[in-house]
């Protein structure tokens, strides 16, 4: 029994379930307490110990079925199987000797022999590798190719086995030969069904539908520059919802802040008022740091689309920050903080374009902008400030003045550059993003709402 | 512990008003026999909390419940010093304090003399027992239900680990408290987030799904004795069909029971499309779901 459990556990591990030694020990100990011949009890025991999350349960059930039903003969067949096991082994030996150059073939033959370990391992490798590759290459031929390869190997082993059986047994002992053929056919079918099986997340019962995300899914991945007017409106609604959610989280943290242990120092100090009687009890607060934000937004062309949404989000979340100062620039800097403070957000965003003294026909000049900032606003940057720059870093071949950005970095807590350009276009042509990059704590791509949302979330929380 | 066998668990839980499947009974039996906590997962409303209550009833133990939420900390879960009471007492016994230190000639001596008395202020008298400490220091064995543990913060989960593996807590001023009786611990989770591997490793895992048809029928008949057999069968069949629709929130046992209860209150003996669509707001909790069910109503009724 111990050996059987061990085999099963190693199969579980090979196909990606995480099973620790102590869990195996537990289940072996518990086996003494129940009646292992009652399959329901036996299965519940293994399931309770080996599959420890809802997602794993489905996976476990499949493995259990494979291991204890498909791979084992029923008790009645056992005698017969013992009769054949020599022949099966011999046949597998011969199959292994056949010329081949693929490790998957070995795994398949082992599976035919009755040991699913290697095949499970290979399948898992394909699945996990497939995920890693898919994100890099952005097309799903890789995993498909891998599966095809495995199918070819299974077919190869199947036909080899079939040929072998026919060759050796049809003439001499037909009954045994037929049994063996049936056995191999069953195994091959099992292997194929394993290959076809798609692991599905097993938490359907409790899935909480992320309504927000679903609604945003379409728009979320779309790049800013390709929004239509109607979509901008819809986006605004979505932003409102997200803002409410974030504010809730933040306020909850403020609520928690006031619970804590007693602050003896403060209590004693307060007691001085009442002749040393501690009437008021002071608790230790977990102070929450609020940061100051300074944003510099390039408002030329396509960058404006990204900057607009970012300003919208930032000002909606103004309560979460100490102070937000914002500047827009094309060829020189102009401060727009007051516009946002005096007007409602969506109106303010419209006004930025009309009322600030930005020359829209000029070409972007990052150097001049940074010089302006250094001259007039350097004192805004303190150790509490986070500086956010939104821009593509295209300087039109003018002096980038990246040294000034270095000086700015020294004065503030963090410098974050959001670039709405595709990453593979960075540092091509007149893009100076690489020379700015060395002065930033973080440079991230910010092409769509989802990226913006993750950024803002990290900023606030 | 108190159960003899899996069958014993099954019969005693049934007697306590909870009809367990064989799997549930096995896991409960194993957990009781090995004194390990049970981590129960499953969709909302399949009776995870009810299971803990039934265990408590069947063993005739007290049930101590700790509801988890974001921001739950040790002070709310384990114990808290009653500062106000301590300070008040200090004020009230000020004269006695003066007596104690009156014999002291130096300040050091006075401090020493007060220090000798400090037990008086850090004693059980000034401790507020929260559920976890209650469960550990109880004279009688108890069932400890830690509800919706997935809602708590990861830090709290780490703190639970110590408790669940050794069944002891340390209170710095008083020393370590060891459990007199090891409580039967039930943790429930809605998969709001994944629990850490360390916690999972210490627990026996139980996944409760929607029950099989016969089990559900007997549950309804047990909880609502007045229901007619025909209505009960039709009701359970309808619910099971509704579950196959792709709904935002599938109805679970608690919805089945609510529905049965309300049909009885309305004195309805037969399920018709009109009845279903009038009472649908008990079964479905979202407007979209209701519309979907109404659209598929001919599929639900045979």
mmCIF file of C-alpha atoms in Angstrom, chain A residues 180-351:
data_model
loop_
_atom_site.group_PDB
_atom_site.id
_atom_site.type_symbol
_atom_site.label_atom_id
_atom_site.label_comp_id
_atom_site.label_asym_id
_atom_site.label_seq_id
_atom_site.Cartn_x
_atom_site.Cartn_y
_atom_site.Cartn_z
ATOM 1 C CA UNK A 180 -2.116 -7.711 -25.798
ATOM 2 C CA UNK A 181 -3.352 -5.777 -28.795
ATOM 3 C CA UNK A 182 -6.450 -4.695 -26.899
ATOM 4 C CA UNK A 183 -4.275 -3.673 -23.983
ATOM 5 C CA UNK A 184 -2.045 -1.509 -26.137
ATOM 6 C CA UNK A 185 -5.011 0.032 -27.891
ATOM 7 C CA UNK A 186 -6.546 1.018 -24.571
ATOM 8 C CA UNK A 187 -3.339 2.572 -23.424
ATOM 9 C CA UNK A 188 -2.910 4.537 -26.615
ATOM 10 C CA UNK A 189 -6.465 5.804 -26.306
ATOM 11 C CA UNK A 190 -5.757 6.868 -22.720
ATOM 12 C CA UNK A 191 -2.610 8.686 -23.801
ATOM 13 C CA UNK A 192 -4.514 10.497 -26.545
ATOM 14 C CA UNK A 193 -7.284 11.566 -24.213
ATOM 15 C CA UNK A 194 -4.670 12.892 -21.824
ATOM 16 C CA UNK A 195 -3.203 14.951 -24.594
ATOM 17 C CA UNK A 196 -6.565 16.336 -25.590
ATOM 18 C CA UNK A 197 -7.419 17.258 -22.034
ATOM 19 C CA UNK A 198 -7.342 20.969 -21.397
ATOM 20 C CA UNK A 199 -6.869 21.916 -17.793
ATOM 21 C CA UNK A 200 -9.662 24.231 -16.844
ATOM 22 C CA UNK A 201 -9.691 26.245 -13.673
ATOM 23 C CA UNK A 202 -11.778 24.259 -11.238
ATOM 24 C CA UNK A 203 -13.205 27.124 -9.245
ATOM 25 C CA UNK A 204 -16.325 27.594 -11.311
ATOM 26 C CA UNK A 205 -18.521 27.226 -8.257
ATOM 27 C CA UNK A 206 -17.198 30.293 -6.572
ATOM 28 C CA UNK A 207 -16.007 32.456 -9.382
ATOM 29 C CA UNK A 208 -16.649 36.058 -8.572
ATOM 30 C CA UNK A 209 -17.184 37.715 -11.887
ATOM 31 C CA UNK A 210 -14.965 40.765 -12.078
ATOM 32 C CA UNK A 211 -17.570 42.983 -13.630
ATOM 33 C CA UNK A 212 -15.321 45.996 -13.824
ATOM 34 C CA UNK A 213 -12.595 44.125 -15.617
ATOM 35 C CA UNK A 214 -15.012 42.477 -17.999
ATOM 36 C CA UNK A 215 -16.473 45.764 -19.051
ATOM 37 C CA UNK A 216 -13.058 47.214 -19.461
ATOM 38 C CA UNK A 217 -11.547 44.246 -21.164
ATOM 39 C CA UNK A 218 -12.245 45.511 -24.628
ATOM 40 C CA UNK A 219 -11.213 49.055 -23.970
ATOM 41 C CA UNK A 220 -8.490 48.253 -21.494
ATOM 42 C CA UNK A 221 -6.110 46.815 -24.015
ATOM 43 C CA UNK A 222 -6.800 49.370 -26.679
ATOM 44 C CA UNK A 223 -4.130 51.981 -27.101
ATOM 45 C CA UNK A 224 -5.028 55.529 -26.144
ATOM 46 C CA UNK A 225 -4.496 56.964 -29.553
ATOM 47 C CA UNK A 226 -7.200 54.859 -31.157
ATOM 48 C CA UNK A 227 -10.063 55.870 -28.866
ATOM 49 C CA UNK A 228 -13.182 57.319 -30.385
ATOM 50 C CA UNK A 229 -15.084 60.095 -28.705
ATOM 51 C CA UNK A 230 -17.772 57.749 -27.401
ATOM 52 C CA UNK A 231 -15.171 55.445 -25.978
ATOM 53 C CA UNK A 232 -13.550 58.329 -24.166
ATOM 54 C CA UNK A 233 -16.877 58.977 -22.456
ATOM 55 C CA UNK A 234 -17.281 55.331 -21.558
ATOM 56 C CA UNK A 235 -13.760 55.282 -20.243
ATOM 57 C CA UNK A 236 -14.532 58.172 -17.992
ATOM 58 C CA UNK A 237 -17.320 56.190 -16.391
ATOM 59 C CA UNK A 238 -15.008 53.269 -15.856
ATOM 60 C CA UNK A 239 -12.411 55.551 -14.339
ATOM 61 C CA UNK A 240 -15.013 56.880 -11.917
ATOM 62 C CA UNK A 241 -15.755 53.380 -10.728
ATOM 63 C CA UNK A 242 -12.134 52.518 -10.294
ATOM 64 C CA UNK A 243 -11.539 55.712 -8.383
ATOM 65 C CA UNK A 244 -14.357 54.888 -6.012
ATOM 66 C CA UNK A 245 -12.920 51.457 -5.433
ATOM 67 C CA UNK A 246 -9.452 52.806 -4.720
ATOM 68 C CA UNK A 247 -10.799 55.422 -2.372
ATOM 69 C CA UNK A 248 -12.655 52.730 -0.474
ATOM 70 C CA UNK A 249 -9.475 50.758 -0.009
ATOM 71 C CA UNK A 250 -7.578 53.805 1.144
ATOM 72 C CA UNK A 251 -10.267 54.900 3.579
ATOM 73 C CA UNK A 252 -10.451 51.429 5.010
ATOM 74 C CA UNK A 253 -6.767 51.665 5.718
ATOM 75 C CA UNK A 254 -7.382 54.905 7.522
ATOM 76 C CA UNK A 255 -10.039 53.201 9.569
ATOM 77 C CA UNK A 256 -7.626 50.487 10.582
ATOM 78 C CA UNK A 257 -5.000 53.074 11.399
ATOM 79 C CA UNK A 258 -6.725 54.094 14.601
ATOM 80 C CA UNK A 259 -6.623 50.691 16.175
ATOM 81 C CA UNK A 260 -3.445 49.965 18.003
ATOM 82 C CA UNK A 261 -1.859 49.526 21.348
ATOM 83 C CA UNK A 262 -1.812 52.242 23.952
ATOM 84 C CA UNK A 263 0.710 55.036 23.569
ATOM 85 C CA UNK A 264 2.040 55.505 27.100
ATOM 86 C CA UNK A 265 3.960 58.659 26.309
ATOM 87 C CA UNK A 266 0.999 60.471 24.828
ATOM 88 C CA UNK A 267 -1.391 59.231 27.507
ATOM 89 C CA UNK A 268 0.857 60.533 30.270
ATOM 90 C CA UNK A 269 1.237 63.831 28.525
ATOM 91 C CA UNK A 270 -2.519 64.160 28.141
ATOM 92 C CA UNK A 271 -3.024 63.233 31.782
ATOM 93 C CA UNK A 272 -1.053 66.302 32.863
ATOM 94 C CA UNK A 273 -4.160 68.337 32.065
ATOM 95 C CA UNK A 274 -6.182 66.456 34.665
ATOM 96 C CA UNK A 275 -3.726 66.526 37.507
ATOM 97 C CA UNK A 276 -2.093 63.276 36.514
ATOM 98 C CA UNK A 277 -5.282 61.279 36.171
ATOM 99 C CA UNK A 278 -5.242 59.565 32.781
ATOM 100 C CA UNK A 279 -8.732 60.476 31.662
ATOM 101 C CA UNK A 280 -7.974 60.394 27.981
ATOM 102 C CA UNK A 281 -6.281 57.342 26.635
ATOM 103 C CA UNK A 282 -4.194 57.829 23.548
ATOM 104 C CA UNK A 283 -3.590 55.010 21.137
ATOM 105 C CA UNK A 284 -0.652 54.526 18.905
ATOM 106 C CA UNK A 285 -1.662 55.476 15.405
ATOM 107 C CA UNK A 286 -0.195 53.958 12.392
ATOM 108 C CA UNK A 287 0.540 57.113 10.518
ATOM 109 C CA UNK A 288 -0.115 56.932 6.849
ATOM 110 C CA UNK A 289 2.180 58.754 4.551
ATOM 111 C CA UNK A 290 0.633 60.901 1.895
ATOM 112 C CA UNK A 291 2.842 61.770 -0.978
ATOM 113 C CA UNK A 292 3.095 64.875 -3.082
ATOM 114 C CA UNK A 293 2.874 64.496 -6.803
ATOM 115 C CA UNK A 294 4.413 66.655 -9.500
ATOM 116 C CA UNK A 295 3.472 65.758 -13.046
ATOM 117 C CA UNK A 296 5.020 66.975 -16.255
ATOM 118 C CA UNK A 297 2.886 66.147 -19.255
ATOM 119 C CA UNK A 298 3.840 66.372 -22.872
ATOM 120 C CA UNK A 299 0.642 67.548 -24.574
ATOM 121 C CA UNK A 300 1.774 67.228 -28.136
ATOM 122 C CA UNK A 301 -0.065 64.882 -30.467
ATOM 123 C CA UNK A 302 -0.573 61.333 -29.376
ATOM 124 C CA UNK A 303 1.010 61.722 -25.971
ATOM 125 C CA UNK A 304 -1.841 63.973 -24.904
ATOM 126 C CA UNK A 305 -4.281 61.074 -25.053
ATOM 127 C CA UNK A 306 -2.365 59.227 -22.372
ATOM 128 C CA UNK A 307 -1.654 62.366 -20.345
ATOM 129 C CA UNK A 308 -5.326 63.274 -20.311
ATOM 130 C CA UNK A 309 -6.387 60.021 -18.719
ATOM 131 C CA UNK A 310 -3.577 60.175 -16.253
ATOM 132 C CA UNK A 311 -4.480 63.693 -15.149
ATOM 133 C CA UNK A 312 -8.086 62.615 -14.882
ATOM 134 C CA UNK A 313 -7.165 59.747 -12.574
ATOM 135 C CA UNK A 314 -4.713 61.758 -10.519
ATOM 136 C CA UNK A 315 -7.108 64.573 -9.826
ATOM 137 C CA UNK A 316 -9.964 62.211 -9.052
ATOM 138 C CA UNK A 317 -7.763 60.721 -6.383
ATOM 139 C CA UNK A 318 -6.619 64.042 -5.038
ATOM 140 C CA UNK A 319 -7.679 63.116 -1.484
ATOM 141 C CA UNK A 320 -5.137 60.359 -1.492
ATOM 142 C CA UNK A 321 -2.285 62.747 -2.079
ATOM 143 C CA UNK A 322 -1.012 65.694 -0.172
ATOM 144 C CA UNK A 323 -0.817 67.956 -3.193
ATOM 145 C CA UNK A 324 -0.747 67.499 -6.927
ATOM 146 C CA UNK A 325 1.141 70.033 -9.029
ATOM 147 C CA UNK A 326 0.810 69.651 -12.727
ATOM 148 C CA UNK A 327 2.571 71.158 -15.683
ATOM 149 C CA UNK A 328 2.049 70.772 -19.374
ATOM 150 C CA UNK A 329 4.626 71.461 -22.032
ATOM 151 C CA UNK A 330 5.421 71.372 -25.698
ATOM 152 C CA UNK A 331 8.222 73.779 -26.309
ATOM 153 C CA UNK A 332 8.141 75.343 -22.870
ATOM 154 C CA UNK A 333 6.643 74.653 -19.490
ATOM 155 C CA UNK A 334 3.386 76.085 -18.173
ATOM 156 C CA UNK A 335 1.728 75.359 -14.883
ATOM 157 C CA UNK A 336 -1.888 74.181 -14.924
ATOM 158 C CA UNK A 337 -2.354 73.320 -11.243
ATOM 159 C CA UNK A 338 -4.772 76.190 -10.712
ATOM 160 C CA UNK A 339 -7.006 75.147 -13.611
ATOM 161 C CA UNK A 340 -7.478 71.753 -12.061
ATOM 162 C CA UNK A 341 -8.027 73.139 -8.605
ATOM 163 C CA UNK A 342 -10.658 75.609 -9.664
ATOM 164 C CA UNK A 343 -12.662 73.555 -12.132
ATOM 165 C CA UNK A 344 -14.354 70.213 -12.335
ATOM 166 C CA UNK A 345 -12.035 67.592 -13.795
ATOM 167 C CA UNK A 346 -13.503 66.917 -17.197
ATOM 168 C CA UNK A 347 -13.977 70.615 -17.797
ATOM 169 C CA UNK A 348 -10.465 71.353 -16.631
ATOM 170 C CA UNK A 349 -8.999 68.884 -19.041
ATOM 171 C CA UNK A 350 -10.736 70.667 -21.886
ATOM 172 C CA UNK A 351 -9.492 74.009 -20.627
#
